[in-house]
């Protein structure tokens, strides 16, 4: 668990907008999964999203890089509105890194190759530059010695750190995390959270779905509670935890804290 150390300096309230969601609605068939989502995230802000299983947390962050499509409302990422225009979707995906619960590494590629694939093929980087960059980020996540191994030879915590390094190799402006520690054995949670804390300290714009409330207290500028497809409550961590406003938030917190 992340220690409840002093909170980081808050994000700059006047910083440019990184992600703007305005009245976003989404349906899976008849099922209304996101309801009137309004959210403005500024550059450098760290947002933690929590809420019960099935409340729409993954769907919401997946809409930000168009892994899911919204049907109503607007999503603007770093000034680019997400529409059906594939070129814009590509542009947004280049700016947004994503880390999943189950790592999603390519099992047949080495750690190094996992990290260089997109820079070479999407960014058109030379192999030697991509290798150099990959080693830089593998050092940052403290596993340069694993570069020649395959994902299956690594622990879960190491694999997740590779997934973070892989995302960073694309030089993203925004990082999305979808329950990055929930598939890990408890002893590996800290190494992944420490990596995320160091990213936060460097000023990365982050939206993290997680129930690691120690992490939320330590790094979040705002904590969002979602339930049944809605943002029920959003507040800075101290107020969110000490004085939740809604019954549903109180109930949820009483179950997980
Ligand atoms: P969370 O991440 O908060 O657990 P999700 O965003 O994954 O929630 O899912 C929200 C709801 O949408 C759940 O009821 C889930 O079953 C449903 N859902 C998720 N993905 C799909 C899909 N591809 N098709 C239909 N329903 C889906
Ligand atoms: Mg989810």
mmCIF file of C-alpha atoms and ligand atoms in Angstrom:
data_model
loop_
_atom_site.group_PDB
_atom_site.id
_atom_site.type_symbol
_atom_site.label_atom_id
_atom_site.label_comp_id
_atom_site.label_asym_id
_atom_site.label_seq_id
_atom_site.Cartn_x
_atom_site.Cartn_y
_atom_site.Cartn_z
ATOM 1 C CA UNK A 1 0.000 0.000 0.000
ATOM 2 C CA UNK A 2 1.229 3.502 -0.656
ATOM 3 C CA UNK A 3 2.126 5.166 2.607
ATOM 4 C CA UNK A 4 0.008 8.106 3.647
ATOM 5 C CA UNK A 5 2.916 10.491 3.220
ATOM 6 C CA UNK A 6 2.414 14.177 2.677
ATOM 7 C CA UNK A 7 0.304 14.898 -0.376
ATOM 8 C CA UNK A 8 1.982 16.125 -3.513
ATOM 9 C CA UNK A 9 1.702 19.689 -4.582
ATOM 10 C CA UNK A 10 -1.714 20.206 -6.154
ATOM 11 C CA UNK A 11 -2.071 20.549 -9.884
ATOM 12 C CA UNK A 12 -2.230 24.057 -11.277
ATOM 13 C CA UNK A 13 -5.891 25.107 -11.422
ATOM 14 C CA UNK A 14 -5.132 27.390 -14.375
ATOM 15 C CA UNK A 15 -3.299 24.741 -16.413
ATOM 16 C CA UNK A 16 -4.643 23.972 -19.882
ATOM 17 C CA UNK A 17 -7.416 21.408 -20.120
ATOM 18 C CA UNK A 18 -6.194 17.884 -20.882
ATOM 19 C CA UNK A 19 -9.527 16.060 -20.997
ATOM 20 C CA UNK A 20 -12.986 17.570 -21.225
ATOM 21 C CA UNK A 21 -16.074 15.375 -21.049
ATOM 22 C CA UNK A 22 -19.350 17.196 -21.512
ATOM 23 C CA UNK A 23 -22.681 15.456 -20.964
ATOM 24 C CA UNK A 24 -21.210 12.139 -22.124
ATOM 25 C CA UNK A 25 -23.665 9.287 -22.464
ATOM 26 C CA UNK A 26 -23.105 5.767 -23.615
ATOM 27 C CA UNK A 27 -25.283 2.708 -24.070
ATOM 28 C CA UNK A 28 -24.430 -0.931 -24.554
ATOM 29 C CA UNK A 29 -27.516 -1.874 -26.542
ATOM 30 C CA UNK A 30 -30.397 -0.846 -24.273
ATOM 31 C CA UNK A 31 -28.206 -0.572 -21.216
ATOM 32 C CA UNK A 32 -27.411 3.028 -20.294
ATOM 33 C CA UNK A 33 -23.866 2.623 -18.975
ATOM 34 C CA UNK A 34 -22.668 6.268 -18.772
ATOM 35 C CA UNK A 35 -25.120 8.963 -17.758
ATOM 36 C CA UNK A 36 -24.419 12.656 -18.263
ATOM 37 C CA UNK A 37 -20.730 12.533 -17.420
ATOM 38 C CA UNK A 38 -19.170 15.982 -17.007
ATOM 39 C CA UNK A 39 -15.494 16.065 -16.177
ATOM 40 C CA UNK A 40 -12.683 18.526 -16.786
ATOM 41 C CA UNK A 41 -9.143 17.335 -16.135
ATOM 42 C CA UNK A 42 -6.317 19.846 -16.307
ATOM 43 C CA UNK A 43 -2.776 19.118 -17.338
ATOM 44 C CA UNK A 44 -0.832 17.702 -14.430
ATOM 45 C CA UNK A 45 -3.940 16.679 -12.530
ATOM 46 C CA UNK A 46 -4.196 13.285 -10.865
ATOM 47 C CA UNK A 47 -7.691 11.864 -10.706
ATOM 48 C CA UNK A 48 -8.616 8.680 -8.850
ATOM 49 C CA UNK A 49 -11.870 6.984 -9.832
ATOM 50 C CA UNK A 50 -13.512 4.489 -7.525
ATOM 51 C CA UNK A 51 -16.906 2.874 -7.236
ATOM 52 C CA UNK A 52 -18.606 -0.499 -7.189
ATOM 53 C CA UNK A 53 -17.990 -3.142 -9.822
ATOM 54 C CA UNK A 54 -20.133 -2.475 -12.881
ATOM 55 C CA UNK A 55 -20.554 1.241 -12.184
ATOM 56 C CA UNK A 56 -18.940 2.254 -15.499
ATOM 57 C CA UNK A 57 -15.409 3.193 -14.404
ATOM 58 C CA UNK A 58 -13.626 1.198 -17.112
ATOM 59 C CA UNK A 59 -16.090 2.301 -19.745
ATOM 60 C CA UNK A 60 -15.563 5.940 -18.826
ATOM 61 C CA UNK A 61 -11.783 5.895 -19.084
ATOM 62 C CA UNK A 62 -11.854 3.682 -22.170
ATOM 63 C CA UNK A 63 -13.946 6.361 -23.892
ATOM 64 C CA UNK A 64 -11.021 8.769 -23.454
ATOM 65 C CA UNK A 65 -8.869 6.850 -25.942
ATOM 66 C CA UNK A 66 -11.851 5.586 -27.903
ATOM 67 C CA UNK A 67 -11.526 1.964 -26.907
ATOM 68 C CA UNK A 68 -15.235 2.561 -26.350
ATOM 69 C CA UNK A 69 -17.397 4.934 -28.313
ATOM 70 C CA UNK A 70 -19.814 7.356 -26.654
ATOM 71 C CA UNK A 71 -23.137 8.091 -28.323
ATOM 72 C CA UNK A 72 -23.992 11.487 -26.891
ATOM 73 C CA UNK A 73 -22.014 14.443 -25.583
ATOM 74 C CA UNK A 74 -18.478 15.595 -26.254
ATOM 75 C CA UNK A 75 -15.051 14.305 -25.363
ATOM 76 C CA UNK A 76 -12.090 16.537 -26.139
ATOM 77 C CA UNK A 77 -8.592 15.241 -25.408
ATOM 78 C CA UNK A 78 -5.722 17.702 -25.581
ATOM 79 C CA UNK A 79 -7.786 19.905 -27.859
ATOM 80 C CA UNK A 80 -8.864 17.085 -30.185
ATOM 81 C CA UNK A 81 -12.543 16.138 -30.211
ATOM 82 C CA UNK A 82 -13.236 12.419 -30.467
ATOM 83 C CA UNK A 83 -15.552 11.731 -33.370
ATOM 84 C CA UNK A 84 -15.650 8.976 -35.956
ATOM 85 C CA UNK A 85 -12.698 10.609 -37.695
ATOM 86 C CA UNK A 86 -10.056 7.865 -37.553
ATOM 87 C CA UNK A 87 -7.211 10.296 -37.992
ATOM 88 C CA UNK A 88 -8.196 12.144 -34.847
ATOM 89 C CA UNK A 89 -8.629 8.900 -32.964
ATOM 90 C CA UNK A 90 -5.059 7.982 -33.914
ATOM 91 C CA UNK A 91 -3.840 11.385 -32.805
ATOM 92 C CA UNK A 92 -5.551 11.014 -29.443
ATOM 93 C CA UNK A 93 -4.216 7.489 -28.952
ATOM 94 C CA UNK A 94 -0.693 8.765 -29.475
ATOM 95 C CA UNK A 95 -1.183 11.201 -26.622
ATOM 96 C CA UNK A 96 -2.808 8.776 -24.218
ATOM 97 C CA UNK A 97 -1.083 5.795 -22.596
ATOM 98 C CA UNK A 98 -3.118 3.057 -20.995
ATOM 99 C CA UNK A 99 -2.318 0.419 -18.405
ATOM 100 C CA UNK A 100 -4.766 -2.431 -17.871
ATOM 101 C CA UNK A 101 -5.545 -4.752 -15.001
ATOM 102 C CA UNK A 102 -4.165 -7.761 -16.868
ATOM 103 C CA UNK A 103 -1.031 -6.082 -18.278
ATOM 104 C CA UNK A 104 -1.875 -7.017 -21.911
ATOM 105 C CA UNK A 105 1.777 -7.486 -22.882
ATOM 106 C CA UNK A 106 2.579 -9.352 -26.089
ATOM 107 C CA UNK A 107 3.619 -12.792 -24.780
ATOM 108 C CA UNK A 108 5.714 -13.722 -27.827
ATOM 109 C CA UNK A 109 7.830 -10.554 -27.647
ATOM 110 C CA UNK A 110 10.600 -9.819 -25.158
ATOM 111 C CA UNK A 111 10.205 -7.048 -22.623
ATOM 112 C CA UNK A 112 12.394 -4.820 -24.782
ATOM 113 C CA UNK A 113 10.421 -5.642 -27.939
ATOM 114 C CA UNK A 114 7.156 -4.936 -26.122
ATOM 115 C CA UNK A 115 8.503 -1.474 -25.387
ATOM 116 C CA UNK A 116 9.878 -0.730 -28.861
ATOM 117 C CA UNK A 117 7.067 -2.060 -31.063
ATOM 118 C CA UNK A 118 4.842 1.022 -31.089
ATOM 119 C CA UNK A 119 7.675 3.595 -31.156
ATOM 120 C CA UNK A 120 9.114 1.835 -34.232
ATOM 121 C CA UNK A 121 5.842 1.206 -36.069
ATOM 122 C CA UNK A 122 3.715 4.132 -34.972
ATOM 123 C CA UNK A 123 6.300 6.827 -34.234
ATOM 124 C CA UNK A 124 8.653 5.611 -37.002
ATOM 125 C CA UNK A 125 11.571 5.703 -34.597
ATOM 126 C CA UNK A 126 14.805 3.943 -35.564
ATOM 127 C CA UNK A 127 15.393 0.651 -33.810
ATOM 128 C CA UNK A 128 18.439 1.932 -31.969
ATOM 129 C CA UNK A 129 16.624 5.054 -30.750
ATOM 130 C CA UNK A 130 13.643 2.956 -29.691
ATOM 131 C CA UNK A 131 15.925 0.540 -27.820
ATOM 132 C CA UNK A 132 17.636 3.397 -26.039
ATOM 133 C CA UNK A 133 14.328 4.913 -25.074
ATOM 134 C CA UNK A 134 12.969 1.572 -23.885
ATOM 135 C CA UNK A 135 16.016 0.973 -21.690
ATOM 136 C CA UNK A 136 15.610 4.447 -20.225
ATOM 137 C CA UNK A 137 12.055 3.694 -19.135
ATOM 138 C CA UNK A 138 12.843 0.152 -18.005
ATOM 139 C CA UNK A 139 15.444 1.729 -15.738
ATOM 140 C CA UNK A 140 12.803 4.164 -14.513
ATOM 141 C CA UNK A 141 10.517 1.316 -13.516
ATOM 142 C CA UNK A 142 13.565 -0.445 -12.066
ATOM 143 C CA UNK A 143 13.731 -3.564 -14.224
ATOM 144 C CA UNK A 144 16.358 -2.943 -16.932
ATOM 145 C CA UNK A 145 17.834 -6.386 -16.190
ATOM 146 C CA UNK A 146 14.626 -8.046 -17.434
ATOM 147 C CA UNK A 147 14.816 -6.548 -20.934
ATOM 148 C CA UNK A 148 15.649 -9.783 -22.770
ATOM 149 C CA UNK A 149 13.066 -11.912 -20.951
ATOM 150 C CA UNK A 150 9.549 -12.779 -22.068
ATOM 151 C CA UNK A 151 6.544 -11.544 -20.071
ATOM 152 C CA UNK A 152 5.736 -15.067 -18.886
ATOM 153 C CA UNK A 153 9.103 -15.232 -17.118
ATOM 154 C CA UNK A 154 8.291 -12.181 -14.973
ATOM 155 C CA UNK A 155 6.233 -11.725 -11.823
ATOM 156 C CA UNK A 156 2.912 -9.889 -12.097
ATOM 157 C CA UNK A 157 4.376 -6.768 -10.524
ATOM 158 C CA UNK A 158 7.278 -6.796 -12.977
ATOM 159 C CA UNK A 159 4.906 -7.310 -15.904
ATOM 160 C CA UNK A 160 2.819 -4.367 -14.830
ATOM 161 C CA UNK A 161 5.924 -2.197 -14.568
ATOM 162 C CA UNK A 162 6.834 -3.262 -18.112
ATOM 163 C CA UNK A 163 3.328 -2.233 -19.192
ATOM 164 C CA UNK A 164 3.900 1.198 -17.638
ATOM 165 C CA UNK A 165 7.329 1.515 -19.294
ATOM 166 C CA UNK A 166 5.821 0.462 -22.611
ATOM 167 C CA UNK A 167 3.192 3.179 -22.367
ATOM 168 C CA UNK A 168 5.801 5.791 -21.399
ATOM 169 C CA UNK A 169 7.912 4.926 -24.444
ATOM 170 C CA UNK A 170 5.233 6.599 -26.561
ATOM 171 C CA UNK A 171 5.768 9.825 -24.636
ATOM 172 C CA UNK A 172 2.106 10.187 -23.645
ATOM 173 C CA UNK A 173 0.665 13.408 -22.281
ATOM 174 C CA UNK A 174 -2.003 11.555 -20.342
ATOM 175 C CA UNK A 175 -1.917 8.160 -18.632
ATOM 176 C CA UNK A 176 -4.992 6.045 -17.949
ATOM 177 C CA UNK A 177 -4.798 3.236 -15.411
ATOM 178 C CA UNK A 178 -7.585 0.684 -15.085
ATOM 179 C CA UNK A 179 -7.190 -1.157 -11.777
ATOM 180 C CA UNK A 180 -3.469 -1.694 -12.390
ATOM 181 C CA UNK A 181 -2.877 -3.470 -9.089
ATOM 182 C CA UNK A 182 -6.044 -5.483 -8.621
ATOM 183 C CA UNK A 183 -4.713 -8.622 -10.340
ATOM 184 C CA UNK A 184 -1.465 -8.579 -8.341
ATOM 185 C CA UNK A 185 -0.447 -10.560 -5.312
ATOM 186 C CA UNK A 186 -0.388 -8.212 -2.316
ATOM 187 C CA UNK A 187 3.398 -8.131 -2.044
ATOM 188 C CA UNK A 188 3.635 -6.745 -5.588
ATOM 189 C CA UNK A 189 1.128 -3.958 -5.228
ATOM 190 C CA UNK A 190 3.597 -1.561 -3.649
ATOM 191 C CA UNK A 191 6.193 -1.739 -6.429
ATOM 192 C CA UNK A 192 3.560 -0.772 -8.991
ATOM 193 C CA UNK A 193 2.062 1.969 -6.820
ATOM 194 C CA UNK A 194 5.549 3.372 -6.173
ATOM 195 C CA UNK A 195 6.051 3.631 -9.929
ATOM 196 C CA UNK A 196 2.733 5.434 -10.275
ATOM 197 C CA UNK A 197 3.598 7.805 -7.420
ATOM 198 C CA UNK A 198 6.867 8.717 -9.123
ATOM 199 C CA UNK A 199 4.995 9.452 -12.343
ATOM 200 C CA UNK A 200 2.622 11.673 -10.402
ATOM 201 C CA UNK A 201 5.573 13.472 -8.833
ATOM 202 C CA UNK A 202 6.880 14.249 -12.301
ATOM 203 C CA UNK A 203 3.632 15.977 -13.175
ATOM 204 C CA UNK A 204 2.012 13.375 -15.424
ATOM 205 C CA UNK A 205 -1.701 13.862 -16.047
ATOM 206 C CA UNK A 206 -3.246 10.685 -14.683
ATOM 207 C CA UNK A 207 -6.701 9.138 -14.459
ATOM 208 C CA UNK A 208 -6.521 6.063 -12.291
ATOM 209 C CA UNK A 209 -9.311 3.630 -11.593
ATOM 210 C CA UNK A 210 -8.191 2.059 -8.350
ATOM 211 C CA UNK A 211 -9.404 1.112 -4.924
ATOM 212 C CA UNK A 212 -5.989 1.774 -3.406
ATOM 213 C CA UNK A 213 -7.148 4.540 -1.138
ATOM 214 C CA UNK A 214 -3.670 5.116 0.325
ATOM 215 C CA UNK A 215 -2.554 5.983 -3.189
ATOM 216 C CA UNK A 216 -5.582 8.244 -3.630
ATOM 217 C CA UNK A 217 -4.769 10.137 -0.441
ATOM 218 C CA UNK A 218 -1.144 10.463 -1.372
ATOM 219 C CA UNK A 219 -1.369 11.632 -4.976
ATOM 220 C CA UNK A 220 -4.893 12.484 -6.073
ATOM 221 C CA UNK A 221 -5.965 16.051 -6.682
ATOM 222 C CA UNK A 222 -9.534 14.782 -6.849
ATOM 223 C CA UNK A 223 -11.292 11.528 -6.107
ATOM 224 C CA UNK A 224 -14.353 10.583 -8.109
ATOM 225 C CA UNK A 225 -16.971 8.136 -6.908
ATOM 226 C CA UNK A 226 -19.053 6.506 -9.623
ATOM 227 C CA UNK A 227 -22.216 4.483 -9.203
ATOM 228 C CA UNK A 228 -24.672 3.197 -11.807
ATOM 229 C CA UNK A 229 -23.045 5.114 -14.646
ATOM 230 C CA UNK A 230 -22.948 8.472 -12.905
ATOM 231 C CA UNK A 231 -20.354 10.594 -11.179
ATOM 232 C CA UNK A 232 -22.030 10.690 -7.789
ATOM 233 C CA UNK A 233 -19.351 12.624 -5.951
ATOM 234 C CA UNK A 234 -16.052 14.334 -6.700
ATOM 235 C CA UNK A 235 -13.828 16.026 -4.153
ATOM 236 C CA UNK A 236 -10.276 16.486 -3.000
ATOM 237 C CA UNK A 237 -9.111 13.404 -1.082
ATOM 238 C CA UNK A 238 -9.136 14.846 2.439
ATOM 239 C CA UNK A 239 -12.763 15.954 2.152
ATOM 240 C CA UNK A 240 -13.781 12.920 0.120
ATOM 241 C CA UNK A 241 -12.637 10.502 2.814
ATOM 242 C CA UNK A 242 -13.453 12.499 5.927
ATOM 243 C CA UNK A 243 -16.758 13.927 4.842
ATOM 244 C CA UNK A 244 -18.432 12.000 2.015
ATOM 245 C CA UNK A 245 -21.663 13.699 1.008
ATOM 246 C CA UNK A 246 -23.747 10.908 -0.439
ATOM 247 C CA UNK A 247 -25.133 7.806 1.178
ATOM 248 C CA UNK A 248 -23.838 5.654 -1.657
ATOM 249 C CA UNK A 249 -20.319 7.021 -1.186
ATOM 250 C CA UNK A 250 -20.502 6.421 2.575
ATOM 251 C CA UNK A 251 -21.668 2.871 2.038
ATOM 252 C CA UNK A 252 -18.947 2.180 -0.507
ATOM 253 C CA UNK A 253 -16.204 3.630 1.687
ATOM 254 C CA UNK A 254 -17.448 1.676 4.693
ATOM 255 C CA UNK A 255 -17.052 -1.502 2.641
ATOM 256 C CA UNK A 256 -13.557 -0.907 1.352
ATOM 257 C CA UNK A 257 -11.761 1.043 4.091
HETATM 258 P P1 LIG B 1 -16.571 -1.071 -13.872
HETATM 259 O O1 LIG B 1 -15.258 -0.849 -14.551
HETATM 260 O O2 LIG B 1 -16.986 0.056 -12.985
HETATM 261 O O3 LIG B 1 -16.623 -2.377 -13.134
HETATM 262 P P2 LIG B 1 -17.600 -1.353 -16.564
HETATM 263 O O4 LIG B 1 -17.402 -0.035 -17.214
HETATM 264 O O5 LIG B 1 -16.659 -2.437 -16.917
HETATM 265 O O6 LIG B 1 -17.702 -1.145 -14.991
HETATM 266 O O7 LIG B 1 -19.046 -1.890 -16.910
HETATM 267 C C1 LIG B 1 -20.211 -1.157 -16.621
HETATM 268 C C2 LIG B 1 -21.412 -1.978 -16.993
HETATM 269 O O8 LIG B 1 -21.451 -2.171 -18.386
HETATM 270 C C3 LIG B 1 -21.435 -3.361 -16.372
HETATM 271 O O9 LIG B 1 -22.779 -3.645 -16.023
HETATM 272 C C4 LIG B 1 -20.978 -4.255 -17.475
HETATM 273 O O10 LIG B 1 -21.540 -5.534 -17.360
HETATM 274 C C5 LIG B 1 -21.492 -3.552 -18.699
HETATM 275 N N1 LIG B 1 -20.640 -3.770 -19.862
HETATM 276 C C6 LIG B 1 -19.308 -3.554 -19.923
HETATM 277 N N2 LIG B 1 -18.833 -3.801 -21.160
HETATM 278 C C7 LIG B 1 -19.887 -4.213 -21.892
HETATM 279 C C8 LIG B 1 -20.058 -4.623 -23.253
HETATM 280 N N3 LIG B 1 -19.021 -4.645 -24.103
HETATM 281 N N4 LIG B 1 -21.297 -4.964 -23.654
HETATM 282 C C9 LIG B 1 -22.339 -4.902 -22.815
HETATM 283 N N5 LIG B 1 -22.260 -4.533 -21.517
HETATM 284 C C10 LIG B 1 -21.057 -4.179 -21.061
HETATM 285 MG MG1 LIG B 2 -13.537 -1.993 -14.578
#
